[in-house]
């Protein structure tokens, strides 16, 4: 079943002359983890804002979880979607961490008793419960982002959209957020749409869509996309380390294999090369 | 002019003597040498941002002394005395484009020099030069900064800081949110600017690959304390220590360790960049030193 269906979407920003999307189509399966990649300005963020009804299309149809997106249905659609943005500073409303997570639940008129339970569960899940009474201003960017994620988990959406949500986290923070997302995707079958430039995040996805100029230029499994090696940087993805190393080895006049190798694969290949000596 | 930064026994406490009291910096004594490219690293909540805000007097220490060139900052230093300091230390905060506000790109870049007493004409000359330095095309200068792409806006904001002609440039995750191509361009730009203008650069980052590639000096903070300082090779020399402190090796270093484990070969020094890793692999392969046969 498709949880998101976009049909013949056309959109442009008011001041712009060219269309950002022209007759654009995309289907996202329920429970799927879809990574959307593309360089800055390729239309990634615009696309997810259209799905969430933050922007309105000129024409075309967007259906989310069986609801056709209209000005009347936009709040129903949004209740299905949790969105984590890139900059954690722009998404804090509460006076402290606990209040911040509770804010969305209050809006959704969840009874207080259940609210307290959900807030605690969500904060424990992201490892921020011990900070429940901290003021947001005092938290670092990574901590804020985990709180933002807790605020979404508490609302139990069907779809989580990550708009470069891990790009400001330290490596450990990024891993812990991805771990949470993996659980939500695999155990609770939440649909995940992640916009990212990060190869680790993209490799979690079952499917990668590459956007350029508002068009889907590739739609494939991660390993296929990653085999493009160094040219990945042009489509907005940091090339895997193994591909960067290959390039440097070529400069050292060492012959390297063409196909995509993971880090482990690369070590194995080098081991064989050395064994032949 | 010598513009070293020296922290002597610096403490900083947020909201002292209240229930919200929180010590963010604890007894920091550190040096950022003139002309160095110093990386400031540390896990989430380590005090990096607080440290940074002391560099141009946005925060003053609760106790201790900071020297920035000739200027001395103590808990008693008055705001008035900090104006001079702010001409010398330019801070590029995270998402600096959020601070753009002028009608045109050129006006935005010229704002700081005008504010610091240059004439309109002088300020615009400086602004044009800075725009060129950060790679903004002339045709963009008369546009509204809000019509530009994210990467271009970032460049305008950076040009605005450079227009103050600072001697110390402080960068707080300056490439966050840019795509990989944009990230590389901006980091290479800072490298070039540092060399051309003999700047002292302080970079706050989580990207250990950038630390290995660009920095010559590293300060590691943890829970408000300085737990290490030295060259990247010194900092990354002990993988176990890094793990204990929730820090990562650059990817090349990680790869090198796995390679050593698998093959039994040993690198002369742990490679920290792809370039150095590839060179060392080639040298091992061509019988450089460790060859056994």
Coordinates of C-alpha atoms in Angstrom, one line a residue:
Chain A
X1 CA 0.0 0.0 0.0
X2 CA 1.2 3.5 -0.8
X3 CA 1.2 5.8 2.2
X4 CA 2.2 8.8 0.1
X5 CA 1.1 9.3 -3.5
X6 CA 2.0 12.4 -5.5
X7 CA 0.4 12.8 -8.9
X8 CA 1.1 15.4 -11.6
X9 CA 2.5 17.8 -9.0
X10 CA 3.3 21.3 -10.3
X11 CA 4.7 24.0 -8.0
X12 CA 6.7 27.2 -8.1
X13 CA 7.7 29.7 -5.5
X14 CA 5.9 33.1 -6.0
X15 CA 9.0 35.2 -7.0
X16 CA 10.4 32.6 -9.3
X17 CA 9.9 32.3 -13.0
X18 CA 10.7 28.6 -13.5
X19 CA 8.7 25.7 -12.1
X20 CA 10.3 23.9 -9.1
X21 CA 8.2 20.8 -10.0
X22 CA 6.5 20.2 -13.2
X23 CA 4.2 17.2 -13.6
X24 CA 6.1 15.3 -10.8
X25 CA 5.0 11.8 -9.6
X26 CA 6.2 9.7 -6.7
X27 CA 4.8 6.9 -4.6
X28 CA 6.1 5.9 -1.2
X29 CA 5.2 2.5 0.3
X30 CA 3.9 2.2 3.8
X31 CA 6.7 1.1 6.1
X32 CA 9.4 2.0 3.6
X33 CA 12.5 4.0 4.5
X34 CA 13.1 6.4 1.5
X35 CA 16.2 8.6 1.3
X36 CA 15.9 11.6 -0.9
X37 CA 19.2 13.0 -2.0
X38 CA 20.2 15.9 -4.3
X39 CA 22.4 19.0 -4.2
X40 CA 21.2 22.1 -2.4
X41 CA 18.4 23.7 -4.5
X42 CA 17.4 20.4 -6.1
X43 CA 13.9 20.6 -4.6
X44 CA 14.2 18.1 -1.7
X45 CA 13.0 20.3 1.1
X46 CA 10.3 21.8 -1.1
X47 CA 9.0 18.4 -1.8
X48 CA 8.6 17.3 1.8
X49 CA 7.1 20.7 2.7
X50 CA 4.5 20.0 -0.1
X51 CA 3.8 16.6 1.4
X52 CA 3.3 18.1 4.9
X53 CA 1.1 20.9 3.5
X54 CA 3.5 23.6 4.5
X55 CA 3.5 24.7 0.8
X56 CA 0.5 24.4 -1.5
X57 CA 0.9 23.0 -5.0
X58 CA -0.3 24.9 -8.1
X59 CA -1.9 21.8 -9.4
X60 CA -1.7 18.0 -8.9
X61 CA -2.7 15.8 -6.1
X62 CA -1.0 14.6 -2.9
X63 CA -2.5 11.8 -0.9
X64 CA -1.2 10.9 2.5
X65 CA -2.4 7.8 4.4
X66 CA -5.5 7.8 2.2
X67 CA -6.4 11.4 2.8
X68 CA -6.3 13.8 -0.1
X69 CA -4.4 16.9 0.9
X70 CA -6.6 20.0 0.7
X71 CA -6.8 23.2 2.7
X72 CA -9.6 21.5 4.8
X73 CA -7.7 18.2 5.4
X74 CA -4.3 19.7 6.0
X75 CA -4.5 19.3 9.8
X76 CA -5.5 15.6 9.4
X77 CA -2.6 15.0 7.1
X78 CA -0.2 16.7 9.5
X79 CA -1.4 14.5 12.3
X80 CA 0.0 11.6 10.4
X81 CA 3.4 13.2 9.8
X82 CA 6.2 14.1 12.2
X83 CA 8.8 16.4 10.8
X84 CA 12.3 17.0 12.2
X85 CA 14.1 20.0 10.6
X86 CA 17.8 20.6 10.4
X87 CA 18.2 23.4 12.8
X88 CA 17.1 22.5 16.3
X89 CA 17.0 26.1 17.4
X90 CA 14.0 26.8 15.2
X91 CA 11.8 24.2 16.7
X92 CA 11.7 24.8 20.4
X93 CA 8.6 26.2 22.0
X94 CA 8.6 24.9 25.6
X95 CA 10.3 26.5 28.7
X96 CA 12.0 23.3 29.5
X97 CA 12.6 20.0 27.8
X98 CA 9.5 18.2 29.3
X99 CA 7.2 21.1 28.4
X100 CA 8.5 21.2 24.9
X101 CA 7.7 17.5 24.3
X102 CA 4.3 18.0 25.9
X103 CA 3.5 21.0 23.7
X104 CA 2.4 18.9 20.7
X105 CA 0.4 16.5 22.9
X106 CA -1.5 19.5 24.5
X107 CA -2.3 20.7 21.1
X108 CA -3.7 17.3 20.2
X109 CA -5.8 17.4 23.4
X110 CA -4.3 14.2 24.9
X111 CA -5.4 13.7 28.5
X112 CA -2.9 14.8 31.1
X113 CA -2.3 11.4 32.6
X114 CA -1.5 9.8 29.2
X115 CA 0.5 12.9 28.3
X116 CA 2.9 12.5 31.2
X117 CA 3.5 8.8 30.3
X118 CA 4.1 9.6 26.6
X119 CA 6.5 12.4 27.4
X120 CA 8.6 10.3 29.7
X121 CA 8.6 7.3 27.3
X122 CA 9.6 9.6 24.4
X123 CA 12.4 11.3 26.3
X124 CA 13.7 8.0 27.6
X125 CA 13.8 6.7 24.1
X126 CA 16.0 9.5 22.9
X127 CA 18.2 9.4 26.1
X128 CA 17.1 12.8 27.3
X129 CA 14.9 12.0 30.3
X130 CA 17.6 13.1 32.7
X131 CA 17.4 16.6 31.1
X132 CA 13.6 16.8 31.5
X133 CA 13.7 20.0 33.6
X134 CA 16.5 21.6 31.6
X135 CA 15.9 24.8 29.7
X136 CA 16.3 24.4 26.0
X137 CA 18.7 27.3 25.6
X138 CA 21.2 25.5 27.7
X139 CA 21.3 22.4 25.6
X140 CA 23.7 21.8 22.8
X141 CA 22.5 21.4 19.2
X142 CA 22.6 17.6 19.3
X143 CA 20.6 17.4 22.6
X144 CA 18.0 19.8 21.2
X145 CA 17.6 17.7 18.1
X146 CA 17.0 14.6 20.3
X147 CA 14.3 16.5 22.2
X148 CA 12.7 17.5 18.9
X149 CA 12.6 13.9 17.9
X150 CA 11.0 13.0 21.3
X151 CA 8.3 15.6 20.6
X152 CA 7.5 13.7 17.4
X153 CA 7.7 10.2 18.8
X154 CA 5.2 11.3 21.6
X155 CA 2.6 12.1 18.9
X156 CA 2.9 8.7 17.3
X157 CA 2.8 9.7 13.7
X158 CA 2.7 7.2 10.8
X159 CA 5.4 9.0 8.8
X160 CA 8.6 10.6 10.0
X161 CA 10.3 13.1 7.8
X162 CA 13.9 14.0 8.5
X163 CA 15.0 17.1 6.7
X164 CA 18.8 16.8 7.2
X165 CA 17.9 16.2 10.8
X166 CA 21.2 14.5 11.7
X167 CA 23.5 16.9 9.8
X168 CA 24.2 18.9 12.9
X169 CA 24.8 16.1 15.3
X170 CA 28.2 14.7 16.4
X171 CA 29.0 11.2 15.1
X172 CA 27.7 9.5 18.3
X173 CA 24.6 11.6 18.4
X174 CA 23.9 10.9 14.8
X175 CA 24.3 7.1 15.4
X176 CA 22.0 7.2 18.4
X177 CA 19.3 9.1 16.4
X178 CA 19.6 6.7 13.5
X179 CA 19.3 3.8 15.9
X180 CA 16.0 5.3 17.2
X181 CA 14.8 5.8 13.6
X182 CA 15.8 2.2 12.6
X183 CA 13.7 0.9 15.6
X184 CA 10.7 3.0 14.7
X185 CA 11.0 1.8 11.1
X186 CA 11.6 -1.8 11.7
X187 CA 9.7 -2.5 14.9
X188 CA 6.8 -0.1 14.6
X189 CA 6.8 0.0 10.8
X190 CA 6.8 3.8 10.6
X191 CA 7.4 5.1 7.1
X192 CA 10.6 7.2 7.1
X193 CA 11.4 9.8 4.5
X194 CA 14.9 11.2 5.1
X195 CA 16.6 14.0 3.2
X196 CA 20.3 13.6 3.6
X197 CA 23.8 14.2 2.3
X198 CA 25.1 11.5 4.7
X199 CA 26.1 8.2 3.3
X200 CA 25.5 6.4 6.6
X201 CA 21.9 7.7 6.8
X202 CA 21.2 6.9 3.2
X203 CA 22.5 3.4 3.6
X204 CA 19.8 2.7 6.1
X205 CA 17.2 3.3 3.5
X206 CA 15.6 0.6 1.4
X207 CA 15.3 3.0 -1.5
X208 CA 17.1 6.1 -2.6
X209 CA 15.6 8.8 -4.9
X210 CA 18.0 11.3 -6.4
X211 CA 16.4 14.7 -7.2
X212 CA 17.8 17.2 -9.6
X213 CA 16.0 20.4 -10.6
X214 CA 12.7 19.0 -9.3
X215 CA 13.0 15.8 -11.3
X216 CA 13.7 12.2 -10.2
X217 CA 16.9 11.3 -12.0
X218 CA 17.5 8.0 -10.2
X219 CA 15.4 5.7 -8.1
X220 CA 17.2 2.6 -6.9
X221 CA 18.6 0.6 -3.9
X222 CA 21.4 2.3 -2.0
X223 CA 24.3 -0.1 -3.3
X224 CA 23.4 0.8 -6.9
X225 CA 23.4 4.5 -6.2
X226 CA 26.7 4.3 -4.2
X227 CA 28.5 2.6 -7.1
X228 CA 28.7 6.0 -8.8
X229 CA 31.8 6.7 -6.6
X230 CA 33.3 10.1 -6.7
X231 CA 30.7 11.6 -9.0
X232 CA 28.2 11.2 -6.1
X233 CA 29.3 14.6 -4.8
X234 CA 27.6 16.1 -7.9
X235 CA 24.3 14.7 -6.9
X236 CA 24.6 15.8 -3.3
X237 CA 25.9 12.8 -1.5
X238 CA 29.3 12.5 0.3
X239 CA 31.0 9.7 -1.5
X240 CA 31.7 6.6 0.6
X241 CA 35.2 6.5 2.1
X242 CA 36.2 3.5 0.0
X243 CA 35.5 5.4 -3.2
X244 CA 37.6 8.3 -2.1
X245 CA 40.4 6.0 -1.2
X246 CA 40.2 4.3 -4.6
X247 CA 40.7 7.7 -6.3
X248 CA 43.8 8.4 -4.2
X249 CA 45.2 4.9 -4.9
X250 CA 44.8 5.5 -8.6
X251 CA 47.0 8.6 -8.2
X252 CA 49.5 6.2 -6.7
X253 CA 49.3 4.1 -9.8
X254 CA 47.5 1.2 -8.0
X255 CA 44.9 -0.5 -10.1
X256 CA 41.5 -0.7 -8.3
X257 CA 38.3 -2.6 -8.9
X258 CA 35.4 -0.8 -10.7
X259 CA 32.5 -2.0 -8.6
X260 CA 31.4 -0.4 -5.3
X261 CA 33.2 -1.8 -2.3
X262 CA 32.1 -1.3 1.3
X263 CA 34.8 -0.5 3.8
X264 CA 35.1 -4.2 4.8
X265 CA 35.2 -5.1 1.1
X266 CA 38.0 -2.7 0.5
X267 CA 40.1 -4.0 3.3
X268 CA 39.6 -7.6 2.0
X269 CA 40.6 -6.5 -1.5
X270 CA 43.8 -4.8 -0.2
X271 CA 44.6 -7.9 1.8
X272 CA 44.4 -10.0 -1.3
X273 CA 46.6 -7.5 -3.2
X274 CA 49.2 -7.7 -0.5
X275 CA 49.0 -11.5 -0.3
X276 CA 49.9 -11.7 -4.0
X277 CA 53.2 -10.0 -3.3
Chain B
X1 CA 50.3 41.9 15.0
X2 CA 50.5 39.0 17.3
X3 CA 47.1 37.7 18.1
X4 CA 47.5 34.6 20.2
X5 CA 44.6 33.7 22.5
X6 CA 45.4 32.5 26.0
X7 CA 42.9 31.3 28.6
X8 CA 44.2 31.3 32.1
X9 CA 42.1 29.3 34.7
X10 CA 38.9 30.3 33.1
X11 CA 35.6 29.3 34.7
X12 CA 32.2 30.1 33.4
X13 CA 28.9 29.5 35.3
X14 CA 25.5 30.1 33.8
X15 CA 23.0 31.7 36.2
X16 CA 25.3 31.5 39.2
X17 CA 23.6 31.4 42.7
X18 CA 20.3 30.2 41.3
X19 CA 18.7 26.8 41.2
X20 CA 19.6 26.7 37.5
X21 CA 23.3 27.2 38.1
X22 CA 25.4 25.3 35.6
X23 CA 29.2 25.3 35.3
X24 CA 29.9 25.3 31.5
X25 CA 33.7 25.9 31.6
X26 CA 35.9 24.6 34.4
X27 CA 39.4 25.8 35.0
X28 CA 40.3 26.1 31.3
X29 CA 43.9 27.0 30.6
X30 CA 44.5 26.9 26.9
X31 CA 46.5 28.5 24.1
X32 CA 45.6 29.2 20.5
X33 CA 48.8 30.2 18.9
X34 CA 49.0 33.1 16.4
X35 CA 48.6 31.9 12.8
X36 CA 47.4 28.5 13.9
X37 CA 44.4 26.6 12.5
X38 CA 43.0 25.3 15.8
X39 CA 40.2 22.8 15.9
X40 CA 37.9 22.8 19.0
X41 CA 36.3 19.4 19.4
X42 CA 34.2 17.7 22.0
X43 CA 31.1 15.7 22.5
X44 CA 27.7 17.2 22.7
X45 CA 27.5 19.6 25.7
X46 CA 31.3 19.8 26.2
X47 CA 31.3 23.6 26.4
X48 CA 32.5 24.4 22.9
X49 CA 29.9 27.1 22.3
X50 CA 30.5 28.7 25.6
X51 CA 34.3 28.7 25.0
X52 CA 33.7 30.3 21.6
X53 CA 31.6 33.1 23.0
X54 CA 34.4 34.1 25.2
X55 CA 36.7 34.7 22.2
X56 CA 35.1 38.1 21.4
X57 CA 33.6 38.9 24.7
X58 CA 30.1 37.9 24.1
X59 CA 30.5 36.1 27.4
X60 CA 33.0 37.1 30.1
X61 CA 34.6 34.6 32.4
X62 CA 33.0 34.1 35.9
X63 CA 36.6 33.9 37.0
X64 CA 40.0 33.7 35.3
X65 CA 41.6 35.8 32.5
X66 CA 41.6 35.7 28.7
X67 CA 44.2 37.4 26.6
X68 CA 43.4 38.1 23.0
X69 CA 46.5 39.8 21.6
X70 CA 47.0 42.8 23.8
X71 CA 43.4 42.8 25.1
X72 CA 42.7 41.3 28.5
X73 CA 39.2 40.1 29.4
X74 CA 38.4 39.5 33.0
X75 CA 35.0 39.2 34.9
X76 CA 35.3 43.0 35.4
X77 CA 35.8 44.0 31.8
X78 CA 33.1 46.5 30.7
X79 CA 31.2 46.1 27.4
X80 CA 32.7 49.4 26.2
X81 CA 36.1 48.0 26.3
X82 CA 35.2 45.1 24.1
X83 CA 34.5 47.1 20.9
X84 CA 38.1 47.0 19.9
X85 CA 38.3 43.3 20.5
X86 CA 35.3 42.6 18.2
X87 CA 37.1 44.3 15.3
X88 CA 39.8 41.7 15.6
X89 CA 37.8 38.6 16.2
X90 CA 35.2 37.6 13.6
X91 CA 32.8 34.8 14.5
X92 CA 30.9 32.9 11.9
X93 CA 28.1 31.4 13.9
X94 CA 26.1 28.3 12.8
X95 CA 23.7 29.3 10.1
X96 CA 25.1 32.8 9.7
X97 CA 22.7 33.5 6.9
X98 CA 19.9 33.8 9.5
X99 CA 21.5 37.2 10.4
X100 CA 21.3 38.7 6.9
X101 CA 19.0 41.7 6.8
X102 CA 20.0 44.3 4.3
X103 CA 18.2 45.1 1.0
X104 CA 21.1 44.1 -1.1
X105 CA 24.1 41.7 -0.9
X106 CA 26.6 44.5 -1.1
X107 CA 24.9 46.6 1.7
X108 CA 24.9 43.5 3.9
X109 CA 28.6 42.9 3.5
X110 CA 29.4 46.6 3.9
X111 CA 27.4 46.9 7.1
X112 CA 30.2 45.9 9.6
X113 CA 33.0 48.1 8.1
X114 CA 30.5 51.1 8.0
X115 CA 29.6 50.3 11.6
X116 CA 33.2 50.4 12.6
X117 CA 33.7 53.9 11.1
X118 CA 34.6 53.4 7.4
X119 CA 32.9 55.8 5.0
X120 CA 30.2 54.5 2.7
X121 CA 32.7 54.4 -0.2
X122 CA 35.4 52.6 1.7
X123 CA 33.0 50.1 3.1
X124 CA 31.7 49.3 -0.4
X125 CA 35.2 48.8 -1.7
X126 CA 36.0 46.4 1.1
X127 CA 32.7 44.7 0.5
X128 CA 33.4 44.2 -3.2
X129 CA 36.8 42.7 -2.4
X130 CA 35.3 40.3 0.2
X131 CA 32.5 39.2 -2.2
X132 CA 35.2 38.3 -4.6
X133 CA 37.2 36.5 -1.9
X134 CA 34.2 34.2 -1.1
X135 CA 33.4 33.6 -4.7
X136 CA 30.2 35.6 -5.2
X137 CA 29.7 36.8 -8.7
X138 CA 29.4 40.6 -9.3
X139 CA 25.9 40.2 -10.7
X140 CA 24.7 39.0 -7.3
X141 CA 25.8 42.1 -5.4
X142 CA 22.8 44.2 -6.2
X143 CA 20.3 41.4 -5.5
X144 CA 18.4 40.9 -2.2
X145 CA 20.3 38.3 -0.1
X146 CA 17.0 36.5 0.3
X147 CA 16.8 35.7 -3.4
X148 CA 20.0 33.6 -3.2
X149 CA 20.5 29.9 -2.6
X150 CA 21.5 28.6 0.8
X151 CA 25.1 28.2 -0.2
X152 CA 25.3 31.7 -1.7
X153 CA 23.6 33.2 1.4
X154 CA 26.2 31.4 3.6
X155 CA 28.9 33.1 1.5
X156 CA 27.4 36.5 1.9
X157 CA 27.3 36.1 5.6
X158 CA 30.9 35.0 5.7
X159 CA 31.9 37.9 3.5
X160 CA 30.2 40.2 6.0
X161 CA 32.4 38.8 8.8
X162 CA 35.5 39.0 6.7
X163 CA 34.7 42.7 5.8
X164 CA 35.6 43.5 9.4
X165 CA 39.0 42.4 8.4
X166 CA 39.5 40.3 11.5
X167 CA 42.8 38.8 12.4
X168 CA 41.1 35.9 14.1
X169 CA 38.4 34.0 12.4
X170 CA 36.2 31.8 14.5
X171 CA 34.0 29.2 12.7
X172 CA 31.2 27.4 14.4
X173 CA 30.4 24.4 12.2
X174 CA 30.5 26.7 9.2
X175 CA 29.4 24.0 6.7
X176 CA 26.4 22.6 8.5
X177 CA 23.5 22.2 6.1
X178 CA 25.6 22.7 2.9
X179 CA 25.7 19.8 0.4
X180 CA 29.0 18.0 0.1
X181 CA 30.2 20.1 -2.9
X182 CA 29.4 23.3 -1.0
X183 CA 31.1 22.0 2.1
X184 CA 34.3 21.3 0.3
X185 CA 34.3 24.7 -1.5
X186 CA 33.8 26.6 1.8
X187 CA 36.4 24.6 3.7
X188 CA 38.9 25.1 0.9
X189 CA 38.0 28.8 0.8
X190 CA 38.9 29.2 4.6
X191 CA 42.1 27.4 4.0
X192 CA 43.0 29.8 1.2
X193 CA 41.9 32.9 3.2
X194 CA 44.0 31.8 6.1
X195 CA 47.1 31.4 4.0
X196 CA 46.6 34.7 2.0
X197 CA 45.7 36.9 5.0
X198 CA 47.7 35.1 7.6
X199 CA 44.6 34.6 9.8
X200 CA 44.4 32.7 13.0
X201 CA 41.5 30.2 12.6
X202 CA 39.4 28.5 15.3
X203 CA 37.1 25.8 13.9
X204 CA 34.4 24.1 16.0
X205 CA 33.5 20.9 14.3
X206 CA 32.3 17.3 14.6
X207 CA 34.0 16.4 11.3
X208 CA 37.2 14.6 12.3
X209 CA 38.1 14.4 8.7
X210 CA 38.2 18.2 8.5
X211 CA 40.3 18.3 11.7
X212 CA 42.8 15.9 10.1
X213 CA 42.8 17.7 6.8
X214 CA 42.9 21.4 7.9
X215 CA 43.9 21.9 11.5
X216 CA 47.4 22.0 12.9
X217 CA 46.3 22.3 16.5
X218 CA 43.5 20.7 18.4
X219 CA 41.8 21.4 21.8
X220 CA 39.5 18.8 23.2
X221 CA 36.8 19.7 25.6
X222 CA 34.6 17.4 27.7
X223 CA 32.0 18.6 30.2
X224 CA 33.6 22.0 30.4
X225 CA 37.1 20.8 30.9
X226 CA 40.0 20.7 28.6
X227 CA 41.0 17.1 28.4
X228 CA 43.7 17.2 25.7
X229 CA 45.5 19.5 23.3
X230 CA 48.1 19.0 20.7
X231 CA 48.6 18.3 17.0
X232 CA 46.0 16.1 15.1
X233 CA 48.6 13.3 15.1
X234 CA 49.0 13.5 18.8
X235 CA 45.3 13.7 19.5
X236 CA 44.4 10.8 17.2
X237 CA 47.4 8.7 18.3
X238 CA 45.4 6.7 20.9
X239 CA 42.3 5.1 19.5
X240 CA 41.3 3.7 22.9
X241 CA 41.4 7.1 24.5
X242 CA 39.2 8.5 21.8
X243 CA 36.6 5.8 22.3
X244 CA 36.6 6.4 26.1
X245 CA 35.9 10.1 25.4
X246 CA 33.2 9.5 22.7
X247 CA 35.4 10.9 19.9
X248 CA 36.0 9.4 16.5
X249 CA 39.0 8.9 14.4
X250 CA 39.1 10.4 10.9
X251 CA 37.8 7.8 8.5
X252 CA 41.3 7.2 7.0
X253 CA 42.6 6.4 10.5
X254 CA 39.7 4.0 11.2
X255 CA 40.4 2.3 7.9
X256 CA 44.1 2.1 8.6
X257 CA 43.5 0.3 11.9
X258 CA 41.3 -2.2 10.2
X259 CA 43.8 -2.7 7.5
X260 CA 46.6 -3.3 10.1
X261 CA 44.4 -5.8 12.0
X262 CA 43.6 -7.8 8.9
X263 CA 47.0 -7.8 7.2
X264 CA 49.5 -7.6 10.0
X265 CA 51.2 -4.8 8.2
X266 CA 52.1 -1.7 10.3
X267 CA 52.0 1.9 9.1
X268 CA 55.0 4.1 10.1
X269 CA 52.5 6.7 11.5
X270 CA 48.7 6.3 11.6
X271 CA 47.4 7.9 8.4
X272 CA 44.7 10.5 9.0
X273 CA 43.7 11.5 5.5
X274 CA 42.9 9.5 2.3
X275 CA 46.0 11.1 0.6
X276 CA 48.4 9.9 3.4
X277 CA 46.7 6.5 3.6
X278 CA 47.0 5.9 -0.2
X279 CA 50.6 7.0 -0.1
X280 CA 51.5 4.7 2.8
X281 CA 49.7 1.8 1.2
X282 CA 51.6 2.4 -2.1
X283 CA 54.9 2.6 -0.2
X284 CA 54.1 -0.7 1.7
X285 CA 53.1 -2.3 -1.6
X286 CA 56.3 -1.2 -3.3
X287 CA 58.4 -2.6 -0.5
X288 CA 58.9 0.6 1.5
X289 CA 60.6 -0.5 4.6
X290 CA 58.4 -3.3 6.0
X291 CA 58.5 -5.6 3.0
X292 CA 59.3 -9.1 4.0
X293 CA 60.1 -11.4 1.2

